[in-house]
mmCIF file of C-alpha atoms and ligand atoms in Angstrom:
data_model
loop_
_atom_site.group_PDB
_atom_site.id
_atom_site.type_symbol
_atom_site.label_atom_id
_atom_site.label_comp_id
_atom_site.label_asym_id
_atom_site.label_seq_id
_atom_site.Cartn_x
_atom_site.Cartn_y
_atom_site.Cartn_z
ATOM 1 C CA UNK A 1 0.000 0.000 0.000
ATOM 2 C CA UNK A 2 1.256 3.476 -0.867
ATOM 3 C CA UNK A 3 0.532 6.610 1.107
ATOM 4 C CA UNK A 4 0.568 9.922 -0.678
ATOM 5 C CA UNK A 5 -1.282 12.968 -1.905
ATOM 6 C CA UNK A 6 -3.383 13.761 -4.975
ATOM 7 C CA UNK A 7 -0.203 13.802 -7.034
ATOM 8 C CA UNK A 8 0.246 10.105 -6.270
ATOM 9 C CA UNK A 9 -3.319 9.445 -7.387
ATOM 10 C CA UNK A 10 -2.652 11.283 -10.621
ATOM 11 C CA UNK A 11 0.481 9.307 -11.359
ATOM 12 C CA UNK A 12 -1.193 5.986 -10.525
ATOM 13 C CA UNK A 13 -4.047 6.821 -12.890
ATOM 14 C CA UNK A 14 -1.594 7.886 -15.580
ATOM 15 C CA UNK A 15 -0.143 4.360 -15.593
ATOM 16 C CA UNK A 16 -3.409 3.376 -17.261
ATOM 17 C CA UNK A 17 -3.572 -0.007 -15.657
ATOM 18 C CA UNK A 18 -7.324 0.034 -15.004
ATOM 19 C CA UNK A 19 -10.037 -0.719 -17.554
ATOM 20 C CA UNK A 20 -12.591 1.499 -15.808
ATOM 21 C CA UNK A 21 -12.807 3.700 -12.737
ATOM 22 C CA UNK A 22 -15.649 3.960 -10.221
ATOM 23 C CA UNK A 23 -15.919 6.501 -7.415
ATOM 24 C CA UNK A 24 -18.010 5.690 -4.354
ATOM 25 C CA UNK A 25 -19.322 8.684 -2.397
ATOM 26 C CA UNK A 26 -22.055 9.451 0.060
ATOM 27 C CA UNK A 27 -24.375 12.431 -0.474
ATOM 28 C CA UNK A 28 -22.118 14.722 1.570
ATOM 29 C CA UNK A 29 -18.829 13.787 -0.005
ATOM 30 C CA UNK A 30 -20.498 13.933 -3.399
ATOM 31 C CA UNK A 31 -21.548 17.481 -2.597
ATOM 32 C CA UNK A 32 -18.386 18.693 -0.838
ATOM 33 C CA UNK A 33 -15.472 16.676 -2.223
ATOM 34 C CA UNK A 34 -16.262 15.173 -5.620
ATOM 35 C CA UNK A 35 -16.176 18.378 -7.689
ATOM 36 C CA UNK A 36 -12.803 19.349 -6.359
ATOM 37 C CA UNK A 37 -11.443 15.832 -6.948
ATOM 38 C CA UNK A 38 -12.677 15.939 -10.538
ATOM 39 C CA UNK A 39 -11.078 19.348 -10.988
ATOM 40 C CA UNK A 40 -7.704 18.308 -9.529
ATOM 41 C CA UNK A 41 -7.376 14.990 -11.294
ATOM 42 C CA UNK A 42 -7.207 14.251 -14.973
ATOM 43 C CA UNK A 43 -8.947 10.877 -15.308
ATOM 44 C CA UNK A 44 -7.854 8.806 -18.319
ATOM 45 C CA UNK A 45 -11.358 7.305 -18.483
ATOM 46 C CA UNK A 46 -14.475 9.064 -17.302
ATOM 47 C CA UNK A 47 -15.269 7.648 -13.851
ATOM 48 C CA UNK A 48 -18.704 6.310 -12.986
ATOM 49 C CA UNK A 49 -20.042 7.795 -9.764
ATOM 50 C CA UNK A 50 -21.795 5.621 -7.187
ATOM 51 C CA UNK A 51 -23.595 7.366 -4.333
ATOM 52 C CA UNK A 52 -25.123 6.094 -1.111
ATOM 53 C CA UNK A 53 -26.889 7.876 1.722
ATOM 54 C CA UNK A 54 -24.656 9.196 4.492
ATOM 55 C CA UNK A 55 -24.688 7.417 7.821
ATOM 56 C CA UNK A 56 -23.878 4.078 9.335
ATOM 57 C CA UNK A 57 -27.051 2.469 7.880
ATOM 58 C CA UNK A 58 -25.434 2.390 4.455
ATOM 59 C CA UNK A 59 -22.805 -0.030 5.762
ATOM 60 C CA UNK A 60 -25.237 -2.897 5.172
ATOM 61 C CA UNK A 61 -25.468 -6.008 3.046
ATOM 62 C CA UNK A 62 -28.527 -4.542 1.276
ATOM 63 C CA UNK A 63 -26.580 -1.491 0.089
ATOM 64 C CA UNK A 64 -23.626 -3.663 -0.753
ATOM 65 C CA UNK A 65 -25.891 -5.884 -2.835
ATOM 66 C CA UNK A 66 -27.130 -2.830 -4.765
ATOM 67 C CA UNK A 67 -23.553 -1.708 -5.312
ATOM 68 C CA UNK A 68 -22.405 -5.149 -6.545
ATOM 69 C CA UNK A 69 -25.218 -4.959 -9.115
ATOM 70 C CA UNK A 70 -24.348 -1.375 -10.028
ATOM 71 C CA UNK A 71 -20.728 -2.385 -10.679
ATOM 72 C CA UNK A 72 -21.916 -5.348 -12.697
ATOM 73 C CA UNK A 73 -24.454 -3.362 -14.740
ATOM 74 C CA UNK A 74 -21.939 -0.612 -15.440
ATOM 75 C CA UNK A 75 -19.500 -3.145 -16.849
ATOM 76 C CA UNK A 76 -16.926 -3.400 -14.063
ATOM 77 C CA UNK A 77 -14.423 -6.208 -14.541
ATOM 78 C CA UNK A 78 -11.443 -7.575 -12.654
ATOM 79 C CA UNK A 79 -9.279 -4.730 -13.953
ATOM 80 C CA UNK A 80 -11.571 -1.985 -12.695
ATOM 81 C CA UNK A 81 -10.610 0.428 -9.950
ATOM 82 C CA UNK A 82 -12.867 1.621 -7.154
ATOM 83 C CA UNK A 83 -12.003 4.934 -5.483
ATOM 84 C CA UNK A 84 -13.642 5.393 -2.102
ATOM 85 C CA UNK A 85 -14.155 9.082 -1.415
ATOM 86 C CA UNK A 86 -15.539 9.607 2.055
ATOM 87 C CA UNK A 87 -15.335 9.012 5.758
ATOM 88 C CA UNK A 88 -14.893 5.669 7.471
ATOM 89 C CA UNK A 89 -18.362 4.531 6.442
ATOM 90 C CA UNK A 90 -17.405 4.846 2.760
ATOM 91 C CA UNK A 91 -13.871 3.472 3.137
ATOM 92 C CA UNK A 92 -15.209 0.443 5.061
ATOM 93 C CA UNK A 93 -18.134 -0.185 2.712
ATOM 94 C CA UNK A 94 -16.133 0.514 -0.443
ATOM 95 C CA UNK A 95 -13.208 -1.576 0.748
ATOM 96 C CA UNK A 96 -15.577 -4.474 1.386
ATOM 97 C CA UNK A 97 -17.292 -3.977 -1.962
ATOM 98 C CA UNK A 98 -13.989 -3.954 -3.842
ATOM 99 C CA UNK A 99 -12.505 -6.871 -1.947
ATOM 100 C CA UNK A 100 -15.503 -9.097 -2.700
ATOM 101 C CA UNK A 101 -16.538 -8.062 -6.245
ATOM 102 C CA UNK A 102 -15.226 -10.697 -8.659
ATOM 103 C CA UNK A 103 -13.011 -11.992 -5.816
ATOM 104 C CA UNK A 104 -11.380 -8.622 -5.425
ATOM 105 C CA UNK A 105 -10.657 -5.574 -7.552
ATOM 106 C CA UNK A 106 -8.192 -2.760 -6.889
ATOM 107 C CA UNK A 107 -9.318 0.104 -4.692
ATOM 108 C CA UNK A 108 -7.909 3.402 -3.502
ATOM 109 C CA UNK A 109 -8.993 5.095 -0.296
ATOM 110 C CA UNK A 110 -9.450 8.870 -0.212
ATOM 111 C CA UNK A 111 -10.494 9.487 3.397
ATOM 112 C CA UNK A 112 -12.338 12.783 3.851
ATOM 113 C CA UNK A 113 -12.859 12.775 7.618
ATOM 114 C CA UNK A 114 -10.104 13.015 10.210
ATOM 115 C CA UNK A 115 -11.242 9.700 11.664
ATOM 116 C CA UNK A 116 -10.900 7.944 8.341
ATOM 117 C CA UNK A 117 -7.564 9.635 7.605
ATOM 118 C CA UNK A 118 -6.010 8.536 10.867
ATOM 119 C CA UNK A 119 -7.767 5.246 11.386
ATOM 120 C CA UNK A 120 -10.477 3.728 9.190
ATOM 121 C CA UNK A 121 -8.722 3.976 5.821
ATOM 122 C CA UNK A 122 -5.453 2.594 7.180
ATOM 123 C CA UNK A 123 -4.743 -1.001 8.070
ATOM 124 C CA UNK A 124 -6.701 -3.054 5.583
ATOM 125 C CA UNK A 125 -9.819 -3.810 7.626
ATOM 126 C CA UNK A 126 -12.967 -3.472 5.521
ATOM 127 C CA UNK A 127 -16.470 -4.213 6.651
ATOM 128 C CA UNK A 128 -20.188 -3.842 6.881
ATOM 129 C CA UNK A 129 -22.613 -4.198 9.778
ATOM 130 C CA UNK A 130 -24.940 -7.136 10.378
ATOM 131 C CA UNK A 131 -28.044 -5.389 11.676
ATOM 132 C CA UNK A 132 -26.920 -3.664 14.856
ATOM 133 C CA UNK A 133 -23.704 -5.663 15.061
ATOM 134 C CA UNK A 134 -20.949 -3.342 13.965
ATOM 135 C CA UNK A 135 -18.355 -4.559 11.457
ATOM 136 C CA UNK A 136 -19.530 -8.145 11.883
ATOM 137 C CA UNK A 137 -18.859 -9.012 8.245
ATOM 138 C CA UNK A 138 -15.645 -8.005 6.559
ATOM 139 C CA UNK A 139 -12.314 -8.745 5.002
ATOM 140 C CA UNK A 140 -8.676 -7.880 5.464
ATOM 141 C CA UNK A 141 -7.605 -6.284 2.191
ATOM 142 C CA UNK A 142 -5.153 -3.478 1.570
ATOM 143 C CA UNK A 143 -5.916 -0.728 -0.912
ATOM 144 C CA UNK A 144 -3.504 0.137 -3.709
ATOM 145 C CA UNK A 145 -3.038 3.519 -2.041
ATOM 146 C CA UNK A 146 -4.395 5.869 0.600
ATOM 147 C CA UNK A 147 -4.532 9.477 -0.559
ATOM 148 C CA UNK A 148 -4.438 12.240 2.049
ATOM 149 C CA UNK A 149 -5.433 15.827 1.475
ATOM 150 C CA UNK A 150 -6.012 18.523 4.057
ATOM 151 C CA UNK A 151 -8.558 20.300 1.872
ATOM 152 C CA UNK A 152 -11.338 17.857 2.782
ATOM 153 C CA UNK A 153 -11.234 19.060 6.387
ATOM 154 C CA UNK A 154 -12.498 22.482 5.292
ATOM 155 C CA UNK A 155 -16.077 21.303 4.891
ATOM 156 C CA UNK A 156 -16.011 18.728 7.668
ATOM 157 C CA UNK A 157 -18.163 19.808 10.667
ATOM 158 C CA UNK A 158 -15.995 20.775 13.660
ATOM 159 C CA UNK A 159 -17.668 18.131 15.794
ATOM 160 C CA UNK A 160 -16.484 15.455 13.339
ATOM 161 C CA UNK A 161 -12.947 16.838 13.518
ATOM 162 C CA UNK A 162 -12.964 16.692 17.305
ATOM 163 C CA UNK A 163 -14.282 13.134 17.112
ATOM 164 C CA UNK A 164 -11.454 11.994 14.816
ATOM 165 C CA UNK A 165 -8.958 13.813 17.012
ATOM 166 C CA UNK A 166 -9.662 11.257 19.773
ATOM 167 C CA UNK A 167 -8.097 8.517 17.627
ATOM 168 C CA UNK A 168 -5.010 10.674 17.091
ATOM 169 C CA UNK A 169 -4.752 11.166 20.860
ATOM 170 C CA UNK A 170 -5.146 7.400 21.262
ATOM 171 C CA UNK A 171 -2.160 6.784 18.991
ATOM 172 C CA UNK A 172 -0.158 9.218 21.104
ATOM 173 C CA UNK A 173 -1.195 7.524 24.356
ATOM 174 C CA UNK A 174 -0.354 3.987 23.274
ATOM 175 C CA UNK A 175 2.924 4.600 21.466
ATOM 176 C CA UNK A 176 4.225 8.119 20.982
ATOM 177 C CA UNK A 177 4.742 10.578 23.811
ATOM 178 C CA UNK A 178 5.790 13.457 21.577
ATOM 179 C CA UNK A 179 2.678 12.988 19.445
ATOM 180 C CA UNK A 180 0.628 13.033 22.644
ATOM 181 C CA UNK A 181 2.284 16.235 23.760
ATOM 182 C CA UNK A 182 1.691 17.787 20.331
ATOM 183 C CA UNK A 183 -1.987 16.728 20.492
ATOM 184 C CA UNK A 184 -2.518 18.523 23.772
ATOM 185 C CA UNK A 185 -0.961 21.675 22.335
ATOM 186 C CA UNK A 186 -3.238 21.535 19.296
ATOM 187 C CA UNK A 187 -6.151 23.815 18.638
ATOM 188 C CA UNK A 188 -8.684 21.438 17.063
ATOM 189 C CA UNK A 189 -10.331 24.291 15.209
ATOM 190 C CA UNK A 190 -7.106 24.845 13.285
ATOM 191 C CA UNK A 191 -7.170 22.385 10.368
ATOM 192 C CA UNK A 192 -3.528 22.862 9.534
ATOM 193 C CA UNK A 193 -2.406 22.051 13.077
ATOM 194 C CA UNK A 194 -4.666 19.010 13.129
ATOM 195 C CA UNK A 195 -3.473 17.776 9.730
ATOM 196 C CA UNK A 196 0.138 17.983 10.867
ATOM 197 C CA UNK A 197 -0.564 15.392 13.534
ATOM 198 C CA UNK A 198 -1.532 12.861 10.890
ATOM 199 C CA UNK A 199 1.933 11.737 9.864
ATOM 200 C CA UNK A 200 3.068 10.623 13.343
ATOM 201 C CA UNK A 201 -0.415 9.330 14.076
ATOM 202 C CA UNK A 202 -0.487 7.169 10.963
ATOM 203 C CA UNK A 203 2.983 5.916 11.729
ATOM 204 C CA UNK A 204 1.804 4.532 15.063
ATOM 205 C CA UNK A 205 -0.984 2.576 13.400
ATOM 206 C CA UNK A 206 1.169 1.458 10.457
ATOM 207 C CA UNK A 207 4.009 0.266 12.730
ATOM 208 C CA UNK A 208 1.640 -1.752 14.896
ATOM 209 C CA UNK A 209 -0.073 -3.340 11.912
ATOM 210 C CA UNK A 210 3.253 -4.238 10.344
ATOM 211 C CA UNK A 211 4.101 -6.283 13.450
ATOM 212 C CA UNK A 212 0.646 -7.814 13.932
ATOM 213 C CA UNK A 213 -1.610 -7.575 10.842
ATOM 214 C CA UNK A 214 -4.300 -9.987 12.127
ATOM 215 C CA UNK A 215 -4.745 -8.697 15.676
ATOM 216 C CA UNK A 216 -3.117 -11.538 17.557
ATOM 217 C CA UNK A 217 -1.282 -9.311 20.003
ATOM 218 C CA UNK A 218 0.028 -5.758 19.493
ATOM 219 C CA UNK A 219 -2.848 -4.666 17.245
ATOM 220 C CA UNK A 220 -5.101 -5.009 20.283
ATOM 221 C CA UNK A 221 -3.428 -1.898 21.686
ATOM 222 C CA UNK A 222 -5.318 0.078 19.058
ATOM 223 C CA UNK A 223 -8.473 -0.830 20.964
ATOM 224 C CA UNK A 224 -7.417 1.390 23.867
ATOM 225 C CA UNK A 225 -10.510 3.332 24.938
ATOM 226 C CA UNK A 226 -12.775 1.196 22.773
ATOM 227 C CA UNK A 227 -14.145 -1.313 25.315
ATOM 228 C CA UNK A 228 -15.956 1.373 27.270
ATOM 229 C CA UNK A 229 -16.265 3.575 24.208
ATOM 230 C CA UNK A 230 -18.103 0.990 22.110
ATOM 231 C CA UNK A 231 -20.498 0.239 24.954
ATOM 232 C CA UNK A 232 -21.319 3.916 25.308
ATOM 233 C CA UNK A 233 -21.702 4.241 21.542
ATOM 234 C CA UNK A 234 -24.124 1.300 21.328
ATOM 235 C CA UNK A 235 -26.266 2.564 24.202
ATOM 236 C CA UNK A 236 -26.567 6.083 22.833
ATOM 237 C CA UNK A 237 -27.045 5.056 19.189
ATOM 238 C CA UNK A 238 -30.782 5.697 19.217
ATOM 239 C CA UNK A 239 -30.602 9.008 21.086
ATOM 240 C CA UNK A 240 -31.975 12.032 19.290
ATOM 241 C CA UNK A 241 -28.450 13.395 18.931
ATOM 242 C CA UNK A 242 -26.191 10.338 19.254
ATOM 243 C CA UNK A 243 -22.615 10.661 20.425
ATOM 244 C CA UNK A 244 -19.987 10.276 17.716
ATOM 245 C CA UNK A 245 -17.521 7.390 17.748
ATOM 246 C CA UNK A 246 -14.507 9.484 18.766
ATOM 247 C CA UNK A 247 -16.487 11.213 21.512
ATOM 248 C CA UNK A 248 -17.274 7.793 22.990
ATOM 249 C CA UNK A 249 -13.646 6.730 22.597
ATOM 250 C CA UNK A 250 -12.546 9.876 24.449
ATOM 251 C CA UNK A 251 -14.697 8.846 27.408
ATOM 252 C CA UNK A 252 -13.519 5.242 26.995
ATOM 253 C CA UNK A 253 -9.904 6.420 27.182
ATOM 254 C CA UNK A 254 -10.592 8.342 30.394
ATOM 255 C CA UNK A 255 -12.176 5.305 32.043
ATOM 256 C CA UNK A 256 -9.386 3.002 30.805
ATOM 257 C CA UNK A 257 -6.815 5.440 32.181
ATOM 258 C CA UNK A 258 -8.464 5.416 35.587
ATOM 259 C CA UNK A 259 -8.740 1.614 35.560
ATOM 260 C CA UNK A 260 -5.028 1.506 34.712
ATOM 261 C CA UNK A 261 -4.061 2.689 38.207
ATOM 262 C CA UNK A 262 -5.121 -0.594 39.839
ATOM 263 C CA UNK A 263 -5.229 -2.777 36.739
ATOM 264 C CA UNK A 264 -2.002 -1.748 35.017
ATOM 265 C CA UNK A 265 0.149 -0.083 37.651
ATOM 266 C CA UNK A 266 -0.116 3.398 36.103
ATOM 267 C CA UNK A 267 0.920 6.092 38.580
ATOM 268 C CA UNK A 268 -2.112 7.915 39.969
ATOM 269 C CA UNK A 269 -0.635 11.335 39.184
ATOM 270 C CA UNK A 270 0.088 10.358 35.557
ATOM 271 C CA UNK A 271 -3.456 9.015 35.223
ATOM 272 C CA UNK A 272 -4.965 12.213 36.585
ATOM 273 C CA UNK A 273 -2.837 14.356 34.292
ATOM 274 C CA UNK A 274 -3.889 12.353 31.245
ATOM 275 C CA UNK A 275 -7.569 12.445 32.209
ATOM 276 C CA UNK A 276 -7.324 16.206 32.760
ATOM 277 C CA UNK A 277 -5.860 16.679 29.273
ATOM 278 C CA UNK A 278 -8.456 14.480 27.552
ATOM 279 C CA UNK A 279 -11.261 16.103 29.518
ATOM 280 C CA UNK A 280 -10.169 19.563 28.380
ATOM 281 C CA UNK A 281 -11.155 18.611 24.810
ATOM 282 C CA UNK A 282 -14.284 16.649 25.728
ATOM 283 C CA UNK A 283 -15.739 18.281 28.865
ATOM 284 C CA UNK A 284 -19.284 17.773 27.575
ATOM 285 C CA UNK A 285 -18.993 13.999 27.125
ATOM 286 C CA UNK A 286 -20.576 12.915 30.396
ATOM 287 C CA UNK A 287 -22.485 9.686 29.803
ATOM 288 C CA UNK A 288 -25.707 9.091 31.620
ATOM 289 C CA UNK A 289 -26.178 5.412 30.980
ATOM 290 C CA UNK A 290 -26.705 2.597 33.459
ATOM 291 C CA UNK A 291 -23.511 0.793 34.359
ATOM 292 C CA UNK A 292 -25.281 -2.601 34.253
ATOM 293 C CA UNK A 293 -26.411 -1.969 30.681
ATOM 294 C CA UNK A 294 -22.932 -0.961 29.684
ATOM 295 C CA UNK A 295 -21.569 -4.093 31.266
ATOM 296 C CA UNK A 296 -24.023 -6.249 29.294
ATOM 297 C CA UNK A 297 -22.909 -4.643 26.042
ATOM 298 C CA UNK A 298 -19.258 -5.159 26.940
ATOM 299 C CA UNK A 299 -19.885 -8.844 27.651
ATOM 300 C CA UNK A 300 -21.429 -9.212 24.185
ATOM 301 C CA UNK A 301 -18.519 -7.420 22.481
ATOM 302 C CA UNK A 302 -16.941 -9.757 19.915
ATOM 303 C CA UNK A 303 -13.542 -9.018 21.444
ATOM 304 C CA UNK A 304 -14.587 -10.462 24.826
ATOM 305 C CA UNK A 305 -15.160 -14.127 25.501
ATOM 306 C CA UNK A 306 -16.239 -16.524 28.282
ATOM 307 C CA UNK A 307 -18.206 -14.006 30.318
ATOM 308 C CA UNK A 308 -15.116 -11.863 30.923
ATOM 309 C CA UNK A 309 -14.508 -8.247 30.057
ATOM 310 C CA UNK A 310 -10.985 -7.389 29.004
ATOM 311 C CA UNK A 311 -9.536 -3.929 28.691
ATOM 312 C CA UNK A 312 -6.430 -2.483 27.137
ATOM 313 C CA UNK A 313 -4.802 -0.591 30.001
ATOM 314 C CA UNK A 314 -1.585 1.313 30.543
ATOM 315 C CA UNK A 315 1.347 0.495 32.779
ATOM 316 C CA UNK A 316 2.777 3.847 31.730
ATOM 317 C CA UNK A 317 1.860 6.365 29.064
ATOM 318 C CA UNK A 318 3.101 4.728 25.804
ATOM 319 C CA UNK A 319 3.185 1.301 27.491
ATOM 320 C CA UNK A 320 -0.158 -0.425 26.902
ATOM 321 C CA UNK A 321 -1.103 -3.887 28.131
ATOM 322 C CA UNK A 322 -3.797 -5.929 26.385
ATOM 323 C CA UNK A 323 -6.320 -8.406 27.836
ATOM 324 C CA UNK A 324 -6.566 -7.122 31.403
ATOM 325 C CA UNK A 325 -9.672 -8.617 32.968
ATOM 326 C CA UNK A 326 -11.800 -6.124 34.885
ATOM 327 C CA UNK A 327 -14.722 -6.975 37.173
ATOM 328 C CA UNK A 328 -18.043 -5.215 37.030
ATOM 329 C CA UNK A 329 -17.527 -3.834 40.545
ATOM 330 C CA UNK A 330 -14.204 -2.353 39.571
ATOM 331 C CA UNK A 331 -15.685 -0.846 36.403
ATOM 332 C CA UNK A 332 -18.671 0.609 38.273
ATOM 333 C CA UNK A 333 -16.407 2.180 40.889
ATOM 334 C CA UNK A 334 -14.159 3.656 38.192
ATOM 335 C CA UNK A 335 -17.198 5.223 36.489
ATOM 336 C CA UNK A 336 -18.195 6.902 39.778
ATOM 337 C CA UNK A 337 -14.641 7.962 40.562
ATOM 338 C CA UNK A 338 -14.183 9.399 37.078
ATOM 339 C CA UNK A 339 -17.324 11.504 37.439
ATOM 340 C CA UNK A 340 -16.125 12.907 40.762
ATOM 341 C CA UNK A 341 -12.588 13.473 39.478
ATOM 342 C CA UNK A 342 -13.814 15.375 36.419
ATOM 343 C CA UNK A 343 -16.061 17.598 38.549
ATOM 344 C CA UNK A 344 -13.017 18.570 40.574
ATOM 345 C CA UNK A 345 -10.674 19.238 37.646
HETATM 346 N N1 NAD B 401 -11.722 -0.198 9.145
HETATM 347 C C1 NAD B 401 -11.242 0.303 10.258
HETATM 348 O O1 NAD B 401 -10.138 -0.043 10.704
HETATM 349 C C2 NAD B 401 -12.040 1.330 10.987
HETATM 350 C C3 NAD B 401 -11.463 2.031 12.039
HETATM 351 C C4 NAD B 401 -12.210 3.029 12.667
HETATM 352 C C5 NAD B 401 -13.514 3.297 12.240
HETATM 353 N N2 NAD B 401 -14.054 2.583 11.208
HETATM 354 C C6 NAD B 401 -15.418 2.868 10.735
HETATM 355 O O2 NAD B 401 -15.480 4.224 10.298
HETATM 356 C C7 NAD B 401 -16.842 4.664 10.375
HETATM 357 C C8 NAD B 401 -16.888 6.041 10.971
HETATM 358 O O3 NAD B 401 -16.156 6.907 10.147
HETATM 359 P P1 NAD B 401 -16.402 8.474 10.137
HETATM 360 O O4 NAD B 401 -16.380 9.000 11.505
HETATM 361 O O5 NAD B 401 -15.487 9.030 9.118
HETATM 362 O O6 NAD B 401 -17.948 8.582 9.696
HETATM 363 P P2 NAD B 401 -18.695 8.839 8.318
HETATM 364 O O7 NAD B 401 -18.026 8.216 7.167
HETATM 365 O O8 NAD B 401 -20.098 8.477 8.568
HETATM 366 O O9 NAD B 401 -18.554 10.434 8.161
HETATM 367 C C9 NAD B 401 -19.135 11.314 9.103
HETATM 368 C C10 NAD B 401 -20.010 12.359 8.421
HETATM 369 O O10 NAD B 401 -19.196 13.300 7.729
HETATM 370 C C11 NAD B 401 -19.632 13.426 6.376
HETATM 371 N N3 NAD B 401 -18.446 13.798 5.626
HETATM 372 C C12 NAD B 401 -17.390 13.019 5.297
HETATM 373 N N4 NAD B 401 -16.415 13.760 4.756
HETATM 374 C C13 NAD B 401 -16.864 15.025 4.708
HETATM 375 C C14 NAD B 401 -16.275 16.244 4.283
HETATM 376 N N5 NAD B 401 -15.030 16.323 3.841
HETATM 377 N N6 NAD B 401 -17.023 17.373 4.384
HETATM 378 C C15 NAD B 401 -18.276 17.318 4.904
HETATM 379 N N7 NAD B 401 -18.859 16.205 5.355
HETATM 380 C C16 NAD B 401 -18.157 15.066 5.257
HETATM 381 C C17 NAD B 401 -20.239 12.100 6.057
HETATM 382 O O11 NAD B 401 -21.124 12.178 4.983
HETATM 383 C C18 NAD B 401 -20.943 11.772 7.365
HETATM 384 O O12 NAD B 401 -22.164 12.447 7.435
HETATM 385 C C19 NAD B 401 -17.580 3.622 11.208
HETATM 386 O O13 NAD B 401 -18.374 2.875 10.344
HETATM 387 C C20 NAD B 401 -16.471 2.764 11.804
HETATM 388 O O14 NAD B 401 -16.870 1.436 12.018
HETATM 389 C C21 NAD B 401 -13.335 1.620 10.587
HETATM 390 ZN ZN1 ZN B 402 -12.106 3.887 16.904
#
């Protein structure tokens, strides 16, 4: 997989190795990103545009089925290229579509959200949801290239930027202290500052995946903040104004940090400092969900087995430990303690 900018895309297309080109967008990326892509890039063959509705519901087998037919009806063959232009929903759905159509065609990811730039489009995991079960069906397949461009952030709502920023912070916490420091000096409303964090952030994910592509060991570290975060995300999914993924992960990272004091040996002062820094970006993310319900969701999480709930914790900042079993009592106490601690910050 190559990582580069629009120039790389142009030179790949100039090699003329594809019989036809398809671009998958959602309504928003069609509106905000497609015109500028078409203006910047000289396509050797006119691309066919595929569009789905924005939102997680499009990551379904029904939509995928429609897209398989669309590719078929528009004459796609094994030498076609699919360009996925969008956030993580599009890069996941499009990656899955490309990796399954005719046993796999080439695809290029052009992530247009910060979350997709730093996380979803990198690492070769593609997928769709099975009903409410997130990413239950999927493949491991690397794209030909991932194309990064700061310009997409201009139209991205600030809340989406702050959500993606949580994954950048996560990369800093698990593996790169100087990235973490840079994160906490960053003004998230400044797109240039945020974009500059991407290179070190991507490096953390790429390095981990290079060691452990199929999540046997080190790749689990990337789930830091996600055990609690996913539970919160599932329980707030049907709210009128649901929390975004990164917002849930931010809370999940605070709870995992607090659990790390007893569960991982993290110094209490270091834990408090980290929670204070995360909280300063996400002071409004104060979940009001029942602990028991959260626990039930965590037990059902596909990453947990045998009635146990495992967390990724920290022994130090930049020193994660995977598979630490936490009891419900311990989790419930940490939730209470975190609330009190954040009130006092
Ligand atoms: N494969 C992986 O390793 C991996 C990792 C993390 C997350 N994911 C997946 O990523 C998805 C979440 O990704 P996301 O947060 O990017 O959500 P998303 O793709 O739904 O995008 C969020 C919103 O922003 C809009 N949007 C995208 N780019 C825009 C732009 N430049 N300007 C204006 N609006 C724009 C979208 O239309 C959407 O409404 C989830 O499905 C999650 O499971 C996958
Ligand atoms: Zn995530």
